[in-house]
PDB file of C-alpha atoms and ligand atoms in Angstrom:
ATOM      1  CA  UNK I   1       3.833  -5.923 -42.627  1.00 93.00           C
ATOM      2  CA  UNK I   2       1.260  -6.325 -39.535  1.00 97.00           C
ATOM      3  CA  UNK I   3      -0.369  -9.750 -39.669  1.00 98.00           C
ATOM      4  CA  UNK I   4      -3.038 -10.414 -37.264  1.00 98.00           C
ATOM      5  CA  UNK I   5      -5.148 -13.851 -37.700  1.00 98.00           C
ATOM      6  CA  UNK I   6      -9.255 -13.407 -36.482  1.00 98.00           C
ATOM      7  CA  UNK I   7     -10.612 -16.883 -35.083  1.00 98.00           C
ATOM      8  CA  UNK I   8     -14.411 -16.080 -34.489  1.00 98.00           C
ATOM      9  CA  UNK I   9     -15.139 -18.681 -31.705  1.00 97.00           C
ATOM     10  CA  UNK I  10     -18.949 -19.830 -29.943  1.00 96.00           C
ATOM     11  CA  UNK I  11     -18.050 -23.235 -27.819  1.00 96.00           C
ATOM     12  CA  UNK I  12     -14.953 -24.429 -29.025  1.00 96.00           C
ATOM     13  CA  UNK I  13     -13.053 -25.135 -25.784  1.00 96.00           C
ATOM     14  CA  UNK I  14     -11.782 -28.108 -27.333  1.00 96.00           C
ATOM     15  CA  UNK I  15     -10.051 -26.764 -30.281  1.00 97.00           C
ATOM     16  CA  UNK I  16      -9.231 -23.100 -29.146  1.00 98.00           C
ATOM     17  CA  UNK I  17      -5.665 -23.581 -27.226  1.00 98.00           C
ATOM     18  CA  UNK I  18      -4.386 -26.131 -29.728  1.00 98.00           C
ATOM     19  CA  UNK I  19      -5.605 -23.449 -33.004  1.00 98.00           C
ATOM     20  CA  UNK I  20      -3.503 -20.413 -31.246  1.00 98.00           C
ATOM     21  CA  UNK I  21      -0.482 -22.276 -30.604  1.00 98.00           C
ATOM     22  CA  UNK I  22      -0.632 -23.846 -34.204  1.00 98.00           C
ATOM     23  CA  UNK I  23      -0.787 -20.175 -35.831  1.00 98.00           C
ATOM     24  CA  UNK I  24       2.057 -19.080 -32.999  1.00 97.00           C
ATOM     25  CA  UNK I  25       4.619 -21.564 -34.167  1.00 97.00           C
ATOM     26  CA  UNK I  26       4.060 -20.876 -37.764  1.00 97.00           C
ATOM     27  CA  UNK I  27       7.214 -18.748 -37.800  1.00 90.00           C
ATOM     28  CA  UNK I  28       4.976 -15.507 -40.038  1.00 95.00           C
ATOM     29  CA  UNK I  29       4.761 -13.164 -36.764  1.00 95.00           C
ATOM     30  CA  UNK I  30       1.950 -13.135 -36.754  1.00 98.00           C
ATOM     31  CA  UNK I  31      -0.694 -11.368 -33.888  1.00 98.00           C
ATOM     32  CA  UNK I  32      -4.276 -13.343 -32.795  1.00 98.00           C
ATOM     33  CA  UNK I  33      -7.194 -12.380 -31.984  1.00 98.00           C
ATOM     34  CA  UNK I  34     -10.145 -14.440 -30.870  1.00 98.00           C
ATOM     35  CA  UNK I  35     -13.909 -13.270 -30.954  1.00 98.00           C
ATOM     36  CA  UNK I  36     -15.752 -15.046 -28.731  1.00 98.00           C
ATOM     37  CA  UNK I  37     -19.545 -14.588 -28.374  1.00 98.00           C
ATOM     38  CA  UNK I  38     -19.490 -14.981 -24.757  1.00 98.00           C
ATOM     39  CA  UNK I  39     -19.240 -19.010 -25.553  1.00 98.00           C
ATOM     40  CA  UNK I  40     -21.191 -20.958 -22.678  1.00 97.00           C
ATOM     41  CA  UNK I  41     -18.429 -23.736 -22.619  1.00 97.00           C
ATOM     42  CA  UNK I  42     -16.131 -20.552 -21.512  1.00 97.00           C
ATOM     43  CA  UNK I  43     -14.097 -20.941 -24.712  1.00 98.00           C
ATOM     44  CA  UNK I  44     -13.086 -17.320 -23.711  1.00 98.00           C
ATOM     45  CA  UNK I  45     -11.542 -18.368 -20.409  1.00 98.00           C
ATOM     46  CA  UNK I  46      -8.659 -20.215 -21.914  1.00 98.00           C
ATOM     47  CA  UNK I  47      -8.087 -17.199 -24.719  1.00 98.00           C
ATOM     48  CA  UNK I  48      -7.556 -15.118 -21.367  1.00 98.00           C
ATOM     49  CA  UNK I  49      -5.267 -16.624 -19.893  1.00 98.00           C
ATOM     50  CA  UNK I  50      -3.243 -17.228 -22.912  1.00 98.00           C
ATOM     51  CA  UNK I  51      -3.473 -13.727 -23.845  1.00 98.00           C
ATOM     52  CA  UNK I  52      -1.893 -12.270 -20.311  1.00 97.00           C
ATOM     53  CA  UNK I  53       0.967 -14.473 -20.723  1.00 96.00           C
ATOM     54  CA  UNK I  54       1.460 -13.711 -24.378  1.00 97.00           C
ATOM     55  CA  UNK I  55       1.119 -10.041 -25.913  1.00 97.00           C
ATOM     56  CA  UNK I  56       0.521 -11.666 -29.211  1.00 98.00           C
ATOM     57  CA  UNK I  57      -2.548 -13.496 -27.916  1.00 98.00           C
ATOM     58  CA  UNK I  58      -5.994 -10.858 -28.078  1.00 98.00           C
ATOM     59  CA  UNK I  59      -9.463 -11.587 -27.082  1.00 98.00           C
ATOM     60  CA  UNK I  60     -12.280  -9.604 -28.069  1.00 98.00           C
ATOM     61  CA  UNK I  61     -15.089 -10.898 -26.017  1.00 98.00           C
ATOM     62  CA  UNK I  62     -18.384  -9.767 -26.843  1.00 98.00           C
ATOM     63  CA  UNK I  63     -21.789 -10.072 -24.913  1.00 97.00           C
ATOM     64  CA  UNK I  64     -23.779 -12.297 -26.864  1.00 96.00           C
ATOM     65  CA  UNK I  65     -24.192 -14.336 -30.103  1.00 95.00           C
ATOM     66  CA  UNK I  66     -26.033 -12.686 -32.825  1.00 92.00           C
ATOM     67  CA  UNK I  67     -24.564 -14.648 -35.395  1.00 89.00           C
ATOM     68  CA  UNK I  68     -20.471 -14.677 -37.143  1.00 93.00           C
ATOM     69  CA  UNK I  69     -21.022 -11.855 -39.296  1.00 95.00           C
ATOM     70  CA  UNK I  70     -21.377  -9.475 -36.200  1.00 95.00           C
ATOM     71  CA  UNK I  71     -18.621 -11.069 -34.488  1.00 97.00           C
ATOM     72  CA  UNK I  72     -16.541 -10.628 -37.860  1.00 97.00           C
ATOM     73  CA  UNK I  73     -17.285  -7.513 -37.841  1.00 97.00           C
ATOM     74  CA  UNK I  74     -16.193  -6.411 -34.629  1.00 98.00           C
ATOM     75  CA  UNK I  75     -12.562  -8.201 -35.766  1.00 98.00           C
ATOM     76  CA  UNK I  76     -12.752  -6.070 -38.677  1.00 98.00           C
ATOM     77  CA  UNK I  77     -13.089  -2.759 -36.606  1.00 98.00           C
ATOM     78  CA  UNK I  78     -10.390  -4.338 -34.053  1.00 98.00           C
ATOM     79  CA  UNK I  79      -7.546  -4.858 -37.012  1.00 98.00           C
ATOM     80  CA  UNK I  80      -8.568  -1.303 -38.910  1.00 98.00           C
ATOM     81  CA  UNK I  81      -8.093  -0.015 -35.458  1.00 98.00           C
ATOM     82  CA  UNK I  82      -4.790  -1.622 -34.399  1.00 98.00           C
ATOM     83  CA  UNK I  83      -3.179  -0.983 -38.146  1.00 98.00           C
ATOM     84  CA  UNK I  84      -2.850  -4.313 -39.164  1.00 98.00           C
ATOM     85  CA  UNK I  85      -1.583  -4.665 -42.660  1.00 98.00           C
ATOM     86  CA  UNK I  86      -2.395  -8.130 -43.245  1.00 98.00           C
ATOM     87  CA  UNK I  87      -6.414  -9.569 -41.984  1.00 98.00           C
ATOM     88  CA  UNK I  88      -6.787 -13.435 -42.306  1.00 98.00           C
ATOM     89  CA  UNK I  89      -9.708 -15.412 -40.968  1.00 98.00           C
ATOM     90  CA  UNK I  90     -10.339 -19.001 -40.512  1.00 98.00           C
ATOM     91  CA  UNK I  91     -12.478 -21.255 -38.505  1.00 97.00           C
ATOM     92  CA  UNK I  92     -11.455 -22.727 -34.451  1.00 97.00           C
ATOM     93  CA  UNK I  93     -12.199 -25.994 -35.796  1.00 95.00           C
ATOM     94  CA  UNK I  94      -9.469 -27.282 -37.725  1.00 97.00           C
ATOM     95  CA  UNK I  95     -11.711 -27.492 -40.964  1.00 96.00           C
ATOM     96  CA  UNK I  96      -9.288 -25.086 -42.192  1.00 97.00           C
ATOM     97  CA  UNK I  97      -5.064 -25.930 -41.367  1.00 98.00           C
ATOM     98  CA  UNK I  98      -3.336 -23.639 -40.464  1.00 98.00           C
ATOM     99  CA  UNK I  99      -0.310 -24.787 -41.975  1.00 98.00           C
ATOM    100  CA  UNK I 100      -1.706 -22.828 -45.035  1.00 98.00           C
ATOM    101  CA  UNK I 101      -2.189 -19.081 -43.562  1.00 98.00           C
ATOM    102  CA  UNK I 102       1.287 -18.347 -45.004  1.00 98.00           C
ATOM    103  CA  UNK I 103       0.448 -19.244 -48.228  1.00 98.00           C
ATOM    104  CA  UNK I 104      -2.399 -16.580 -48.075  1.00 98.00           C
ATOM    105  CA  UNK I 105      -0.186 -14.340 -46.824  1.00 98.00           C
ATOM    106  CA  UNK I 106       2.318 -14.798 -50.015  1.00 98.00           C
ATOM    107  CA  UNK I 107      -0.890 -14.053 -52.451  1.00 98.00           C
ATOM    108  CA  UNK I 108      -1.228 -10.535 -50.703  1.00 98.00           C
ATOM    109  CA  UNK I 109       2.150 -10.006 -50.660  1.00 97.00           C
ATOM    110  CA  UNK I 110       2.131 -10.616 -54.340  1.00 97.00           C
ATOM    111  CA  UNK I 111      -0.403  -7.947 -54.891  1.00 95.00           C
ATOM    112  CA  UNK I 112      -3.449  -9.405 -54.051  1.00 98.00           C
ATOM    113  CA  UNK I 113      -6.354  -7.814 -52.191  1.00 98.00           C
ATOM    114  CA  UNK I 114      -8.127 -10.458 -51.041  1.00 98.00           C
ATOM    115  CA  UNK I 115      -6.987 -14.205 -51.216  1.00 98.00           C
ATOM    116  CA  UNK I 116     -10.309 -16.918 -50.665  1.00 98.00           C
ATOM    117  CA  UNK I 117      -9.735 -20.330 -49.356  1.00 98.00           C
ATOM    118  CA  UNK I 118     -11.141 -22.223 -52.014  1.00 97.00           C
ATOM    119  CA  UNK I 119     -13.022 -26.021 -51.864  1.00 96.00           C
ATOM    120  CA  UNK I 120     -14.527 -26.166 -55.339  1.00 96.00           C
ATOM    121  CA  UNK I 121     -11.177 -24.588 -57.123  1.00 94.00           C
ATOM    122  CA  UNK I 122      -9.433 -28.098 -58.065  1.00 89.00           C
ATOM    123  CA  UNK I 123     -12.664 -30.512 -58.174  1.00 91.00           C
ATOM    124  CA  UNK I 124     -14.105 -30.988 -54.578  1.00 93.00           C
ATOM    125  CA  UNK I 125     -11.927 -31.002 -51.723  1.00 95.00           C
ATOM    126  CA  UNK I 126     -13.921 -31.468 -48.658  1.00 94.00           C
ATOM    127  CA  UNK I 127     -12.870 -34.451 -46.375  1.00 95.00           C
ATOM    128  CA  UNK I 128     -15.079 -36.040 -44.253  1.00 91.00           C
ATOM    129  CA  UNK I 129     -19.031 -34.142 -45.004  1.00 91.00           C
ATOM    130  CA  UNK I 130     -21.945 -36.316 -45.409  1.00 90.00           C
ATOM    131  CA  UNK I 131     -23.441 -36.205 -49.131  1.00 93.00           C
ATOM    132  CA  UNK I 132     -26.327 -33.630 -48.204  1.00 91.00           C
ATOM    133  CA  UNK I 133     -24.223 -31.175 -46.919  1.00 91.00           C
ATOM    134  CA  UNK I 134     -21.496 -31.352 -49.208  1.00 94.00           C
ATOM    135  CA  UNK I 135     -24.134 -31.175 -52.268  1.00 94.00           C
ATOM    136  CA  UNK I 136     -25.725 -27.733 -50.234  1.00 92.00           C
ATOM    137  CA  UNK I 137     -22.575 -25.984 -50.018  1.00 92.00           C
ATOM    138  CA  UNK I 138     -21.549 -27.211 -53.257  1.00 93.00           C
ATOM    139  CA  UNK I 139     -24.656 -25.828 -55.499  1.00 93.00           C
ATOM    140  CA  UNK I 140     -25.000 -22.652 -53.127  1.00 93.00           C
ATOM    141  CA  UNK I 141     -21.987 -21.985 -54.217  1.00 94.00           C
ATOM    142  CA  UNK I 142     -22.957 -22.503 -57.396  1.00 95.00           C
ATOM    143  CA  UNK I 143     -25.967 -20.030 -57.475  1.00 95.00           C
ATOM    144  CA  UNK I 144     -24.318 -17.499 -55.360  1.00 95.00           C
ATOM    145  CA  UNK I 145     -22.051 -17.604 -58.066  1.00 96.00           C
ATOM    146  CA  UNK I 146     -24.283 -17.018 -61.328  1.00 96.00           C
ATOM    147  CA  UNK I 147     -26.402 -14.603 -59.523  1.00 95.00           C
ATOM    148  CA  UNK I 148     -23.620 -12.319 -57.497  1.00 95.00           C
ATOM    149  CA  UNK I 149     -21.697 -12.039 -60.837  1.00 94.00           C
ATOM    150  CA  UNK I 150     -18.721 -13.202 -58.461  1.00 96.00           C
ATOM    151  CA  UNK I 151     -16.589 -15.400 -60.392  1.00 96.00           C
ATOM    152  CA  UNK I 152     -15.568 -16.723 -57.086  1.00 97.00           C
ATOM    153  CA  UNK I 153     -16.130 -20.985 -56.674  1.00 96.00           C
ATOM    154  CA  UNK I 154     -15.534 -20.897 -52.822  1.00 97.00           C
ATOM    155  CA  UNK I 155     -18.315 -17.536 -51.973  1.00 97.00           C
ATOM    156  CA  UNK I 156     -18.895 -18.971 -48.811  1.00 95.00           C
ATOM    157  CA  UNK I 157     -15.791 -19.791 -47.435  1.00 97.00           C
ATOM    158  CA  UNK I 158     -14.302 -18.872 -44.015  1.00 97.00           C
ATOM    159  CA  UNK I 159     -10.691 -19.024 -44.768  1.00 98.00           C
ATOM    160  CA  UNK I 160      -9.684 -15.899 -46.412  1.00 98.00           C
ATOM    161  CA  UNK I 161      -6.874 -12.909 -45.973  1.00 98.00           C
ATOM    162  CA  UNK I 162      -7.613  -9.374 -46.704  1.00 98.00           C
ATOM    163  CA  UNK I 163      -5.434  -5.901 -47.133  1.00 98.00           C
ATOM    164  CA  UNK I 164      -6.918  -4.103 -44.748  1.00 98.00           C
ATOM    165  CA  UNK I 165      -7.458  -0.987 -47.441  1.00 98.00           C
ATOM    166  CA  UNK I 166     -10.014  -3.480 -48.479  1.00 98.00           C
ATOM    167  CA  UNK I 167     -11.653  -3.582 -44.829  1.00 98.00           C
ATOM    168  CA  UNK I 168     -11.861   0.143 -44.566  1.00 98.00           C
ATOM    169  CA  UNK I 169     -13.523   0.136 -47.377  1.00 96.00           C
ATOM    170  CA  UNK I 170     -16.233  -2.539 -47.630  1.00 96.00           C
ATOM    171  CA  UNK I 171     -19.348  -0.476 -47.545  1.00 94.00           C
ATOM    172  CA  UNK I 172     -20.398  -1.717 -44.259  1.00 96.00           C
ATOM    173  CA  UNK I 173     -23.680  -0.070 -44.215  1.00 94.00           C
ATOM    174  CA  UNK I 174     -24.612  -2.433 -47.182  1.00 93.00           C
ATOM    175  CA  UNK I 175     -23.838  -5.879 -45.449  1.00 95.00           C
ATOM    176  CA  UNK I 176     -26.497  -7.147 -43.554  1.00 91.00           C
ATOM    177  CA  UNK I 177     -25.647 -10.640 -43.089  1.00 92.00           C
ATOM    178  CA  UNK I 178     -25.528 -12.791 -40.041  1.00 89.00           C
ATOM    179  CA  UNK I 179     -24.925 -15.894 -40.945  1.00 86.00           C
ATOM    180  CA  UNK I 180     -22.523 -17.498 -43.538  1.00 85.00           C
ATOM    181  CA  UNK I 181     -23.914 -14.875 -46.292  1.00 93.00           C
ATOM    182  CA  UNK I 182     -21.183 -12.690 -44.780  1.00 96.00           C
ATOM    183  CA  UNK I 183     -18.743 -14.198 -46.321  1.00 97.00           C
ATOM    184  CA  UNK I 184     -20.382 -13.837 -49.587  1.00 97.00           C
ATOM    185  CA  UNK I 185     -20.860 -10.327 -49.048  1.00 97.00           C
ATOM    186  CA  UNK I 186     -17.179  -9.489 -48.003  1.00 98.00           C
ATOM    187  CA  UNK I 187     -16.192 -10.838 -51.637  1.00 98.00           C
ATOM    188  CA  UNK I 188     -18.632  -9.812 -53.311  1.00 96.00           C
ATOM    189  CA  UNK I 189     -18.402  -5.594 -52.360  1.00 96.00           C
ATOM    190  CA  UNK I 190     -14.223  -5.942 -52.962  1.00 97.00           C
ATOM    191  CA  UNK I 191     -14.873  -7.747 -56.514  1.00 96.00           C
ATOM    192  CA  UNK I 192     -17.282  -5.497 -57.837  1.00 93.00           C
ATOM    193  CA  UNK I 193     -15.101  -2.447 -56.684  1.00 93.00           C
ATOM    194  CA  UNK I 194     -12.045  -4.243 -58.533  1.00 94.00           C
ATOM    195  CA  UNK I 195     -10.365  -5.199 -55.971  1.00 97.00           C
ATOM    196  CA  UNK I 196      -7.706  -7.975 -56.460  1.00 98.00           C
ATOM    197  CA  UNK I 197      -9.393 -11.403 -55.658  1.00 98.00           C
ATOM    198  CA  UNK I 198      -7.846 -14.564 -56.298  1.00 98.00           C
ATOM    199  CA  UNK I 199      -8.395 -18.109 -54.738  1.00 98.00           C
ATOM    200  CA  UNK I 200      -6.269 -20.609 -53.268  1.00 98.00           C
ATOM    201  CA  UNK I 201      -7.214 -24.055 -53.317  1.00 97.00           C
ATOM    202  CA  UNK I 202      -7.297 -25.469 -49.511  1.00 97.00           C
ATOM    203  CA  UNK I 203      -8.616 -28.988 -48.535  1.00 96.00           C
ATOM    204  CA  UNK I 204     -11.336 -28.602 -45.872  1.00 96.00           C
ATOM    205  CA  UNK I 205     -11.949 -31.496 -43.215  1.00 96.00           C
ATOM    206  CA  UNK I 206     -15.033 -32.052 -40.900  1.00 93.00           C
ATOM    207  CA  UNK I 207     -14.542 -30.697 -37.645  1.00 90.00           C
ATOM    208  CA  UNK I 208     -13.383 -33.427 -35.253  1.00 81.00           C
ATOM    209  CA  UNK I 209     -14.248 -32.136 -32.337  1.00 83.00           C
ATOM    210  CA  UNK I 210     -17.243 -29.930 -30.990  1.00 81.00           C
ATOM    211  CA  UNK I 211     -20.799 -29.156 -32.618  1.00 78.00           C
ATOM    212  CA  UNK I 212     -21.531 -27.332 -35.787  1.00 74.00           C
ATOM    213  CA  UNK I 213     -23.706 -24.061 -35.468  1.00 75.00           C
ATOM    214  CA  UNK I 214     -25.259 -24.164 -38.987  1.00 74.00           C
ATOM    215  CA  UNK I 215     -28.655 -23.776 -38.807  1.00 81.00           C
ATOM    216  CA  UNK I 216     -31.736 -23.446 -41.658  1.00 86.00           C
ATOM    217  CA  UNK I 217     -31.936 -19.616 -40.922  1.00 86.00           C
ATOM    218  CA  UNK I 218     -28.681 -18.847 -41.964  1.00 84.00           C
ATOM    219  CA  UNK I 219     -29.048 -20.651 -44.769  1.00 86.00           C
ATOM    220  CA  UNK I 220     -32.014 -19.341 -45.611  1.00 86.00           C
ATOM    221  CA  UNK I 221     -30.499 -15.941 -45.003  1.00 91.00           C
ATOM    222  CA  UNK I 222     -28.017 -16.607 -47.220  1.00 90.00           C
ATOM    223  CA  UNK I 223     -30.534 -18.041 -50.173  1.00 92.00           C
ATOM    224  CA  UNK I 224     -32.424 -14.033 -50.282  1.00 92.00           C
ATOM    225  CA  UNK I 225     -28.897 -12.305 -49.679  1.00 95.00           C
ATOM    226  CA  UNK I 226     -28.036 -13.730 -52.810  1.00 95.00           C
ATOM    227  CA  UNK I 227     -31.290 -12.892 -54.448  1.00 94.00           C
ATOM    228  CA  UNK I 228     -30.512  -9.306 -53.279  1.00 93.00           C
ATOM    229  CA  UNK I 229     -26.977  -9.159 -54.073  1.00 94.00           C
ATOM    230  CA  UNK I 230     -28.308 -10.087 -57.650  1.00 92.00           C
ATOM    231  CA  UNK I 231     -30.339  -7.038 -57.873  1.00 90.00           C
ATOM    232  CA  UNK I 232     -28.325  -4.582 -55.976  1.00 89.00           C
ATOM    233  CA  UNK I 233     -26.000  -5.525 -58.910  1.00 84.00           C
ATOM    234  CA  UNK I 234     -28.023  -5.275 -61.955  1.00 82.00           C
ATOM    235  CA  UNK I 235     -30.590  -1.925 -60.915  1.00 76.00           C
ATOM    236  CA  UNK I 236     -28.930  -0.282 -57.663  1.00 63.00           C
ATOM    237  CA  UNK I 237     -25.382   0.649 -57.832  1.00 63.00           C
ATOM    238  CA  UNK I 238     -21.830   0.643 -58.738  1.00 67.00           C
ATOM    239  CA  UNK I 239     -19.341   0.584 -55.850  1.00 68.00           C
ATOM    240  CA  UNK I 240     -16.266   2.343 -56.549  1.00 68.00           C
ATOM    241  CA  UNK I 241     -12.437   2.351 -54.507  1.00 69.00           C
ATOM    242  CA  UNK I 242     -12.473   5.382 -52.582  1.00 62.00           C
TER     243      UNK I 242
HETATM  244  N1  GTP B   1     -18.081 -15.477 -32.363  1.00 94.32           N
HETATM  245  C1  GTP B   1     -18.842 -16.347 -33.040  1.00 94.32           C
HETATM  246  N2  GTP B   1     -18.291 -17.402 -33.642  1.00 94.32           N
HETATM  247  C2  GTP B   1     -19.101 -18.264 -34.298  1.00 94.32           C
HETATM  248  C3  GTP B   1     -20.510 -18.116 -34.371  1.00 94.32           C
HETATM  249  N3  GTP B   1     -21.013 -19.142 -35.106  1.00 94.32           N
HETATM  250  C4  GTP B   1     -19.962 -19.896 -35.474  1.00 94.32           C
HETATM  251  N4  GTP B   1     -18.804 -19.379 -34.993  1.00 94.32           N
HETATM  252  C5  GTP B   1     -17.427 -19.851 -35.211  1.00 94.32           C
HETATM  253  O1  GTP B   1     -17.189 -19.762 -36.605  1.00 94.32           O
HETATM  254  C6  GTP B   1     -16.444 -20.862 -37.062  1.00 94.32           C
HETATM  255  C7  GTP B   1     -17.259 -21.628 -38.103  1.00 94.32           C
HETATM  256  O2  GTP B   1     -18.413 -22.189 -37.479  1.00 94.32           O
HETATM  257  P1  GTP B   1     -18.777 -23.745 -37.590  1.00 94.32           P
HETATM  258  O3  GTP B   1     -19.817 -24.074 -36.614  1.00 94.32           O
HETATM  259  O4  GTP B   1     -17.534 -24.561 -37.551  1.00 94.32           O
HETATM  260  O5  GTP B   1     -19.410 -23.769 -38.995  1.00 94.32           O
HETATM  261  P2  GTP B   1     -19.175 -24.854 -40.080  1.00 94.32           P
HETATM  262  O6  GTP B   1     -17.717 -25.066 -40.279  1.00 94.32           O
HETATM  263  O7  GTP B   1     -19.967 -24.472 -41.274  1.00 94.32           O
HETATM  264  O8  GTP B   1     -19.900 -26.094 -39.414  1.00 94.32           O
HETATM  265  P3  GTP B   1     -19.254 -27.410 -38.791  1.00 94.32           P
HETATM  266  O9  GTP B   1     -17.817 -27.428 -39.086  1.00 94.32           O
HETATM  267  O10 GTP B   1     -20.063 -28.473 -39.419  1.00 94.32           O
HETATM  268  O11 GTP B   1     -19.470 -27.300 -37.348  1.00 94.32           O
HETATM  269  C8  GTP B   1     -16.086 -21.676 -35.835  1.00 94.32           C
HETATM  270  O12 GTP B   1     -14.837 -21.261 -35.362  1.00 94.32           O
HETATM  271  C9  GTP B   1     -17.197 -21.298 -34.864  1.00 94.32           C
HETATM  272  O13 GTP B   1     -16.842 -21.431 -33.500  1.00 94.32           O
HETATM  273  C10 GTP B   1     -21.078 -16.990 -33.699  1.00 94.32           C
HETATM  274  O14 GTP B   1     -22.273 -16.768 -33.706  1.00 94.32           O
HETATM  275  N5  GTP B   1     -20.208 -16.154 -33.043  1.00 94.32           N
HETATM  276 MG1   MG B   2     -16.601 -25.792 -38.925  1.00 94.32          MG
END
């Protein structure tokens, strides 16, 4: 089995060099690949140089930021590509340890499509978020939830592994999502095709170091994806395994 770990990046110089040697010594084999939006704190120079000194080590650089779900997508396309068995994603930041990417990998291996990082599974575990934003993830989850038909408690998370059957066959031509309504979206086409999903509780801690990128739009974007998603569900379509 292929394992390749996606860390979308945009300015985390800080974090970047410690994340890739944390998922290299975690003794699973397994490849990384950075996608970097062309980060103005040159996050992307330090990815390049470890990458020509180890062939484990990829970076996908891309022009410009237009948001994660692009640069997700362009990891998608890169593993599908390459033939990697086993897709896992998680954030530069340390919000999500690494430490736990094996157990992910353990719930695919057990026959599990898709595996979601999950901060709402066993009560709330989130470390370290002021009140307001723990209470907007928290009930956005909430109505994502009820309205996607998901029965998912962590929609929006960005720690999650993937068979890559389950890449190729999103239908990508549905997501529209920039912002942190991709994530919804990439459980929400694999659930409703019944796919595998399961979740796995993980303990998320406020980033330490660099800036947060959430703004209102995306979650504003992610308020009418839902809203959509709802609808697409009820009057549109069934999505079927190919
Ligand atoms: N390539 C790319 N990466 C992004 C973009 N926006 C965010 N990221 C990365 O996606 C991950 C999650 O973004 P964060 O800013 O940490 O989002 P968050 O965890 O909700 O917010 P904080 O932890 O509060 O900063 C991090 O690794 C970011 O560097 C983007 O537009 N392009
Ligand atoms: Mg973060």
């Amino acid at each position: 089995m292929r394992i390749l770990v996606i860390i979308p990046t945009y300015n985390e110089r800080e974090n970047i060099g410690e994340m890739i040697e944390k998922i290299l010594s975690l003794n699973i084999n397994a490849d990384v690949l950075v996608v970097d939006d062309n980060s103005p704190d040159k996050t992307w120079e330090i990815v390049k140089e470890i990458s020509e000194g180890n062939k484990h080590v990829n970076l996908l650089l891309r022009e410009k930021k237009e948001g994660l779900g692009f640069a997700y997508r362009d990891g998608f396309k890169w593993a599908i590509d390459h033939k990697y068995d086993i897709i896992v994603h998680l954030d530069a930041d340390f919000s999500h340890n690494p430490d736990e990417i094996p157990n992910f990998i353990s719930k695919i291996k057990e026959s599990y499509d898709v595996v979601v990082g999950s901060r709402y599974l066993n009560g709330v575990t989130v470390v370290n978020w002021p009140l307001k934003r723990l209470l907007l993830s928290y009930f956005a989850n909430l109505y994502a939830r009820i309205f996607t038909g998901v029965k998912v408690k962590d929609l929006t998370s960005g720690f999650k592994a993937f068979k890559r059957e389950v890449l190729e066959n999103i239908p990508w031509k549905e997501v529209s999502a920039g912002g942190y309504g991709f994530q919804i979206e990439t459980v929400y086409y694999p659930y409703h095709m019944g796919y595998k999903v399961t979740e796995l509780p993980i303990i998320f801690v406020e980033r330490r170091k660099g800036k947060s990128k959430m703004t209102k739009k995306i979650v504003f974007e992610a308020f009418f994806l839902v809203l959509k998603l709802s609808l697409k569900r009820l009057f549109i379509k069934r999505y079927n395994k190919k």
